[in-house]
Amino acid sequence: LELKAALMNTGETNILINPGTRPGRLAEITRIGGGEVRADKAVDTRTAAWDSAGASAALSFGYQAVDRAKTLVKYVKVRNYSGSWRTYTVRSSFRYAEDEASAAVKLVTLPTLVVPPRTTITLPVVLQIDADKLPDWVLDGGPNGNNGPLLASNEFDGYLTIAGGGDRVHLPWHVLPHRAADVRPSTSAVKLSGGTGSLRLT
């Protein structure tokens, strides 16, 4: 896991879709993950970070059907392999400016992290979703189920970057939030008439 994390943490993230066209568009996180492997950077790094609950150096918050504000939490293990204390700066970013501007999703974590030599520290990462600001859902279970450009319309993604002691590593994060209707019965009673019933929903 730590070797995999080092490779993912140091990948090249400036990967474009159809790079021969101008202007090129950055590829979605679901297409490139941590980026293209750069073995030399992975060998040189003395820092690695990974999801404490998974087997990857990525933070996947998955598909989320939300009808109101929702908060999700994950924990990142940050390992300092060097022989000295390190103070890391922690910064979250979005892959696309329009996603950040919508304010529908926000990633919150500590701004700095101090890690002793040859020690692993746990960093909490909080994802906040505002259902009212989410875009219309454009995916479906038919021909648009695997439509890449449409996926980009509903997916929010970016990188969590941890820098310090001459190292700079990153973890990709992404979430697919679906604004769902908040439908509830207005009453628990069902009126039966001729073997059929009715129920008012609000």
Rosetta silent file (secondary structure, phi, psi, omega in degrees, C-alpha in Angstrom):
SEQUENCE: LELKAALMNTGETNILINPGTRPGRLAEITRIGGGEVRADKAVDTRTAAWDSAGASAALSFGYQAVDRAKTLVKYVKVRNYSGSWRTYTVRSSFRYAEDEASAAVKLVTLPTLVVPPRTTITLPVVLQIDADKLPDWVLDGGPNGNNGPLLASNEFDGYLTIAGGGDRVHLPWHVLPHRAADVRPSTSAVKLSGGTGSLRLT
SCORE:     score description
SCORE:     0.000 S_00000001
   1 L     0.000  -42.010 -178.071    0.000    0.000    0.000 S_00000001
   2 H   -68.028  -36.554  176.169    2.787    2.451    0.865 S_00000001
   3 H   -66.462  -42.992  177.697    4.595    1.770   -2.415 S_00000001
   4 H   -61.703  -40.984 -179.749    1.343    2.226   -4.322 S_00000001
   5 H   -62.026  -43.885 -179.870    0.712    5.445   -2.400 S_00000001
   6 H   -60.986  -39.137  178.802    4.132    6.850   -3.317 S_00000001
   7 H   -67.785  -42.606 -179.952    3.461    6.152   -7.003 S_00000001
   8 H   -72.184  -38.960 -177.050   -0.010    7.717   -6.899 S_00000001
   9 H   -63.038  -25.228 -172.470    1.054   10.653   -4.720 S_00000001
  10 L  -114.263   13.897 -179.616    3.698   11.795   -7.196 S_00000001
  11 L   -67.778  158.471  176.728    1.935   11.219  -10.527 S_00000001
  12 E   -82.298  120.430 -173.911    1.715   13.885  -13.218 S_00000001
  13 L   -98.206   -9.254 -179.255   -1.766   15.425  -13.037 S_00000001
  14 L   -82.543   66.691 -177.682   -1.611   17.793  -16.013 S_00000001
  15 L  -109.310  128.947 -174.788   -3.282   15.246  -18.304 S_00000001
  16 E  -107.557  152.576  169.734   -5.598   16.494  -21.043 S_00000001
  17 E   -85.976  130.475 -178.033   -8.504   14.977  -22.960 S_00000001
  18 L    49.389   62.645 -175.009   -7.734   15.113  -26.706 S_00000001
  19 L   -62.016  -15.972  179.135   -4.452   16.990  -26.138 S_00000001
  20 L   -74.909  -14.061 -179.918   -4.082   17.602  -29.883 S_00000001
  21 L   -94.751  158.835  178.714   -7.002   20.023  -29.811 S_00000001
  22 L  -128.613  130.662   -3.184   -6.887   23.580  -28.502 S_00000001
  23 L   -82.482  146.719  177.101   -7.812   24.400  -25.906 S_00000001
  24 L   -77.520  152.608  178.989   -7.375   21.005  -24.265 S_00000001
  25 E  -111.232  137.241  178.420   -9.517   20.104  -21.246 S_00000001
  26 E   -59.194  137.493  178.197   -8.120   18.512  -18.114 S_00000001
  27 L   -70.204  145.848  179.012   -9.103   14.861  -17.791 S_00000001
  28 L   -66.758  154.984  179.307  -11.525   13.945  -15.012 S_00000001
  29 H   -59.330  -36.433 -179.408  -10.189   12.300  -11.857 S_00000001
  30 H   -65.421  -17.307  178.345  -12.157    9.137  -12.654 S_00000001
  31 H   -90.927  -32.752 -172.977  -10.087    8.823  -15.837 S_00000001
  32 H  -119.687  -11.922 -179.861   -6.600    9.464  -14.450 S_00000001
  33 L    58.609 -123.896  179.627   -6.697    8.953  -10.665 S_00000001
  34 L   -78.631   -6.696  179.390   -3.383   10.160   -9.246 S_00000001
  35 L   109.102 -174.376  177.692   -2.056   10.860  -12.736 S_00000001
  36 E   -75.462  137.504 -176.594    0.628    9.342  -14.938 S_00000001
  37 L   -64.056  135.214  171.829    3.341    7.530  -12.991 S_00000001
  38 L  -124.662   92.485 -171.622    6.637    9.344  -12.493 S_00000001
  39 H   -59.498  -36.570 -178.511    8.890    6.656  -10.995 S_00000001
  40 H   -63.744  -40.765  178.453   11.772    9.037  -10.262 S_00000001
  41 H   -68.277  -36.091  178.581    9.567   11.277   -8.114 S_00000001
  42 H   -65.033  -38.803  178.553    8.120    8.247   -6.306 S_00000001
  43 H   -67.516  -38.148 -174.962   11.635    7.045   -5.441 S_00000001
  44 H   -76.948  -26.624 -173.386   12.712   10.479   -4.211 S_00000001
  45 L   -65.949  142.315  174.312    9.723   11.270   -1.992 S_00000001
  46 L  -113.881   19.658  178.191   10.072   10.927    1.773 S_00000001
  47 E  -137.664  140.874  173.662    6.354   11.489    2.273 S_00000001
  48 E  -144.214  154.056 -179.707    3.354    9.347    1.394 S_00000001
  49 E  -144.919  144.133 -178.696   -0.368    9.603    2.110 S_00000001
  50 E  -155.127  163.861  178.492   -3.292    7.216    1.700 S_00000001
  51 E   -69.665  122.064 -175.361   -6.898    6.576    2.744 S_00000001
  52 L   -66.678  -22.613 -177.040   -6.776    4.996    6.203 S_00000001
  53 L   -99.869   -5.167 -175.875   -9.891    2.896    5.514 S_00000001
  54 L  -122.551 -162.602  179.670   -9.032    1.713    2.030 S_00000001
  55 L  -125.014   39.889 -175.489   -6.235    0.284   -0.033 S_00000001
  56 L  -152.537  157.129  174.419   -5.531    3.308   -2.171 S_00000001
  57 L   -94.274   49.993  179.194   -4.030    6.787   -2.143 S_00000001
  58 L  -143.610  151.879  179.289   -7.343    8.249   -3.294 S_00000001
  59 E  -113.579   97.073  179.137  -10.436    9.590   -1.550 S_00000001
  60 E  -100.191  113.964  177.516  -13.550    8.271   -3.244 S_00000001
  61 E   -91.080   -1.957  171.567  -16.750    9.544   -1.661 S_00000001
  62 E    68.184 -164.684  177.298  -18.755    7.613   -4.243 S_00000001
  63 E   -82.572  132.784 -179.496  -22.303    8.216   -5.434 S_00000001
  64 E  -133.188  116.074  172.672  -24.406   10.256   -3.005 S_00000001
  65 E   -89.030  118.731 -173.627  -28.148   10.871   -3.361 S_00000001
  66 E  -130.294  138.956  176.094  -28.831   14.004   -1.306 S_00000001
  67 L  -117.622    2.613  179.590  -31.948   16.047   -0.643 S_00000001
  68 L  -160.147 -174.904  179.201  -30.360   18.434    1.866 S_00000001
  69 L   -62.350  138.564 -179.003  -26.954   19.391    3.236 S_00000001
  70 E  -138.976  142.009  179.795  -24.746   16.351    3.845 S_00000001
  71 E  -122.247  131.317  178.490  -21.343   15.899    5.476 S_00000001
  72 E  -123.561  145.616 -176.939  -18.966   12.994    4.829 S_00000001
  73 E  -128.717  135.257  171.258  -15.686   12.297    6.622 S_00000001
  74 E  -129.672  164.621 -179.129  -12.600   10.332    5.630 S_00000001
  75 E  -126.543  132.914 -178.010   -9.198    9.953    7.278 S_00000001
  76 E  -109.842  131.362  173.352   -5.829   10.189    5.554 S_00000001
  77 E   -88.138  124.145  177.973   -2.647    8.597    6.864 S_00000001
  78 E  -114.056  120.293 -176.388    0.365   10.867    6.286 S_00000001
  79 E  -109.389  127.268  175.141    3.761    9.189    6.673 S_00000001
  80 E  -102.683  108.087 -178.059    7.040   11.061    7.208 S_00000001
  81 L   -87.293   -6.007 -176.338    9.880    8.723    6.210 S_00000001
  82 L   -79.128  172.994  179.998   12.606   11.278    6.894 S_00000001
  83 L   -95.140   13.983 -179.337   14.744   11.536   10.026 S_00000001
  84 L  -134.280  159.865  176.322   13.533   15.024   10.974 S_00000001
  85 L   -65.669  144.766  178.899   10.334   16.734   12.070 S_00000001
  86 E  -134.421  138.872  172.434    8.269   18.145    9.239 S_00000001
  87 E  -107.914  117.745 -177.787    5.524   20.729    9.056 S_00000001
  88 E  -102.198  141.732  168.318    3.275   20.137    6.063 S_00000001
  89 E   -93.606  141.368 -177.336    0.858   22.568    4.486 S_00000001
  90 E  -120.272  127.804 -177.504   -2.412   20.969    3.384 S_00000001
  91 E  -138.719  135.497  175.451   -4.466   22.395    0.541 S_00000001
  92 E  -104.729  145.159 -179.835   -7.557   21.144   -1.273 S_00000001
  93 E  -141.722  159.921  176.639   -8.290   22.105   -4.864 S_00000001
  94 E  -100.134  149.726  176.358  -10.891   21.468   -7.549 S_00000001
  95 L   -69.192  -37.727 -176.298  -10.118   20.012  -10.953 S_00000001
  96 L  -124.689  135.883 -176.880  -12.420   22.545  -12.635 S_00000001
  97 H   -61.962  -34.778 -177.676  -12.983   26.183  -11.674 S_00000001
  98 H   -67.099  -30.262  177.126  -16.710   26.000  -12.413 S_00000001
  99 H   -67.024  -43.831  178.635  -17.177   23.245   -9.828 S_00000001
 100 H   -64.770  -41.012 -177.577  -15.543   25.349   -7.133 S_00000001
 101 H   -64.611  -27.559 -179.028  -17.523   28.438   -8.163 S_00000001
 102 H   -67.831  -24.495 -178.693  -20.828   26.590   -7.753 S_00000001
 103 L    61.949   18.437  179.506  -20.155   26.187   -3.985 S_00000001
 104 L   -76.723  -29.395 -178.277  -22.132   22.923   -4.119 S_00000001
 105 E  -132.353  140.714  179.046  -19.239   20.893   -2.711 S_00000001
 106 E  -139.997  135.206  177.657  -16.516   21.885   -0.279 S_00000001
 107 E  -109.089  124.333 -174.590  -13.517   19.923    1.024 S_00000001
 108 E  -123.540  135.441  175.775  -12.288   21.003    4.471 S_00000001
 109 E  -155.482 -179.869  178.853   -9.206   19.885    6.384 S_00000001
 110 L   -68.447  143.411  179.694   -6.447   21.208    8.629 S_00000001
 111 L   -74.452  -28.590  179.247   -4.226   23.867    7.013 S_00000001
 112 E  -137.912  158.365 -179.346   -1.021   22.433    8.507 S_00000001
 113 E  -146.106  126.296  178.602    0.161   19.127    9.907 S_00000001
 114 E  -102.833  124.055 -176.227    3.268   18.440   12.027 S_00000001
 115 E  -124.863  122.363  177.643    4.664   14.913   11.690 S_00000001
 116 L   -65.348  165.687  179.580    7.607   13.559   13.742 S_00000001
 117 L   -61.999  140.328  177.439   10.372   11.592   11.981 S_00000001
 118 L    50.420   44.585 -175.886    9.469    8.102   10.757 S_00000001
 119 E  -134.300  151.704  176.174    5.917    8.561   12.043 S_00000001
 120 E  -113.763  129.591  178.921    2.402    8.361   10.592 S_00000001
 121 E  -118.920  144.170  179.716   -0.261   10.909   11.568 S_00000001
 122 E   -94.212  130.846 -178.648   -3.977   10.753   10.752 S_00000001
 123 E  -114.561  118.609  176.904   -5.527   13.746    8.989 S_00000001
 124 E   -76.694  140.366  178.222   -9.350   14.165    8.964 S_00000001
 125 E  -128.162  124.555 -175.140  -10.892   15.306    5.681 S_00000001
 126 E  -112.303  128.229  175.810  -14.484   16.592    5.609 S_00000001
 127 E  -108.973  125.735  179.516  -16.613   16.806    2.460 S_00000001
 128 E  -113.646  131.243 -179.849  -19.675   19.065    2.597 S_00000001
 129 E  -118.144  128.350  175.356  -22.448   18.871   -0.012 S_00000001
 130 L  -105.223  102.679 -174.062  -25.108   21.565   -0.468 S_00000001
 131 H   -59.379  -34.014 -176.886  -27.963   19.841   -2.307 S_00000001
 132 H   -65.816  -21.156 -176.419  -29.622   23.129   -3.267 S_00000001
 133 H  -102.962    2.489 -179.456  -26.593   24.159   -5.339 S_00000001
 134 L   -72.742  148.394  178.357  -26.067   20.911   -7.231 S_00000001
 135 L   -73.329  165.842  175.934  -26.526   20.928  -11.016 S_00000001
 136 L   -61.505  144.631 -179.634  -29.344   19.081  -12.757 S_00000001
 137 L   -79.003  124.405 -175.656  -28.708   15.339  -13.073 S_00000001
 138 L  -114.003   -4.704  179.865  -27.911   14.440  -16.687 S_00000001
 139 L   -86.472  160.669  175.703  -26.885   10.777  -16.408 S_00000001
 140 L  -150.567  178.642 -179.389  -29.208    7.807  -16.900 S_00000001
 141 L   -88.190    7.085 -178.672  -29.198    4.040  -17.030 S_00000001
 142 L  -109.041 -130.423 -175.166  -29.346    4.005  -20.820 S_00000001
 143 L   -64.678  -21.340 -179.498  -27.155    5.497  -23.538 S_00000001
 144 L   -95.059    7.618 -178.246  -25.924    8.286  -21.266 S_00000001
 145 L   -67.095  -28.203 -179.866  -24.814    5.931  -18.508 S_00000001
 146 L  -123.887   31.890 -179.118  -21.187    5.919  -19.665 S_00000001
 147 L   -83.964  109.023 -176.159  -21.026    9.300  -21.357 S_00000001
 148 H   -57.074  -52.588  179.431  -17.725   10.869  -20.242 S_00000001
 149 H   -58.632  -36.673  177.426  -18.560   14.531  -20.937 S_00000001
 150 H   -69.750  -35.269  176.782  -21.890   14.152  -19.118 S_00000001
 151 H   -58.205  -40.388  179.597  -20.133   12.498  -16.180 S_00000001
 152 H   -63.186  -24.128 -179.870  -18.006   15.619  -15.850 S_00000001
 153 H   -70.378  -28.686 -175.853  -21.220   17.653  -15.506 S_00000001
 154 H  -110.862  -18.146 -179.653  -22.206   15.899  -12.296 S_00000001
 155 L   -84.686  140.401  172.348  -18.907   14.748  -10.805 S_00000001
 156 E  -113.606  132.842 -176.569  -16.941   16.989   -8.459 S_00000001
 157 E  -154.057  170.843 -179.100  -13.250   16.209   -8.109 S_00000001
 158 E   172.422 -158.051 -179.229   -9.820   17.585   -7.341 S_00000001
 159 E  -132.695  145.019  169.214   -6.680   16.984   -5.330 S_00000001
 160 E  -102.027  116.255 -174.616   -5.652   17.159   -1.698 S_00000001
 161 E  -108.528  132.748 -179.269   -2.038   18.374   -1.735 S_00000001
 162 E  -122.774  118.783 -173.964    0.381   17.913    1.163 S_00000001
 163 E  -131.507  137.698  177.033    3.687   19.785    0.919 S_00000001
 164 E   169.848  152.104  177.891    6.666   20.129    3.241 S_00000001
 165 L    63.368   24.665 -178.427   10.319   19.255    3.730 S_00000001
 166 L    88.296   -4.946  178.285   10.933   19.459    0.007 S_00000001
 167 E  -101.401  152.169  174.144    8.178   16.935   -0.793 S_00000001
 168 E  -144.152  108.957 -178.522    4.875   17.598   -2.525 S_00000001
 169 E  -121.440  161.001 -178.216    2.369   14.738   -2.685 S_00000001
 170 E  -142.830  153.804  172.554   -1.304   14.603   -3.630 S_00000001
 171 E  -123.010  128.065  174.164   -4.385   12.419   -3.261 S_00000001
 172 E   -72.325  145.741  173.865   -7.185   12.602   -5.822 S_00000001
 173 E  -132.120  149.911  175.488  -10.689   13.034   -4.404 S_00000001
 174 E  -159.692  156.208  177.858  -14.059   12.803   -6.117 S_00000001
 175 E  -149.303  148.085  178.480  -17.761   12.524   -5.407 S_00000001
 176 E  -119.988   85.660 -177.099  -20.845   12.026   -7.599 S_00000001
 177 E   -87.903  134.283 -177.632  -23.684   13.837   -5.798 S_00000001
 178 E  -117.149  116.546  178.076  -27.232   13.460   -7.121 S_00000001
 179 E   -71.086  115.665 -176.447  -29.823   15.982   -6.015 S_00000001
 180 L  -109.109  156.800  177.990  -32.805   13.867   -5.022 S_00000001
 181 L   -75.773  143.890  176.048  -36.371   14.852   -4.156 S_00000001
 182 L   -98.552   85.226 -176.075  -37.379   14.952   -0.501 S_00000001
 183 L  -104.723  128.123 -178.625  -40.724   13.135   -0.796 S_00000001
 184 L  -139.550  152.378  175.375  -42.567   12.078    2.365 S_00000001
 185 E   -70.557  137.324  179.704  -46.100   10.951    3.234 S_00000001
 186 L   -76.637  -17.417  178.401  -48.169   13.787    4.677 S_00000001
 187 L  -151.241  154.725  179.383  -49.945   11.300    6.920 S_00000001
 188 L   -85.910  -10.202 -177.622  -49.398    7.767    8.086 S_00000001
 189 L   -85.587  138.193  175.910  -53.067    6.832    7.435 S_00000001
 190 L  -114.767  121.588  179.783  -54.064    5.170    4.183 S_00000001
 191 E   -85.119  123.059 -179.307  -57.708    5.495    3.178 S_00000001
 192 E  -100.152  136.248  177.425  -59.027    2.300    1.635 S_00000001
 193 E  -147.414  113.144  179.947  -61.924    2.321   -0.806 S_00000001
 194 L    63.182   35.004  178.582  -62.944   -0.721   -2.807 S_00000001
 195 L    83.853    1.560  177.585  -59.676   -2.505   -2.164 S_00000001
 196 E  -117.434  161.066 -178.980  -57.510    0.428   -3.185 S_00000001
 197 E  -129.759  163.636  176.381  -55.746    2.998   -1.082 S_00000001
 198 E  -134.380  146.161 -178.816  -54.556    6.562   -1.385 S_00000001
 199 L  -143.678  125.172 -179.793  -51.662    8.321    0.227 S_00000001
 200 L   -86.236  130.989  178.669  -50.828   12.009   -0.052 S_00000001
 201 E  -110.078  145.093  178.798  -47.147   12.827   -0.558 S_00000001
 202 L  -126.388    0.000    0.000  -45.494   16.173    0.189 S_00000001
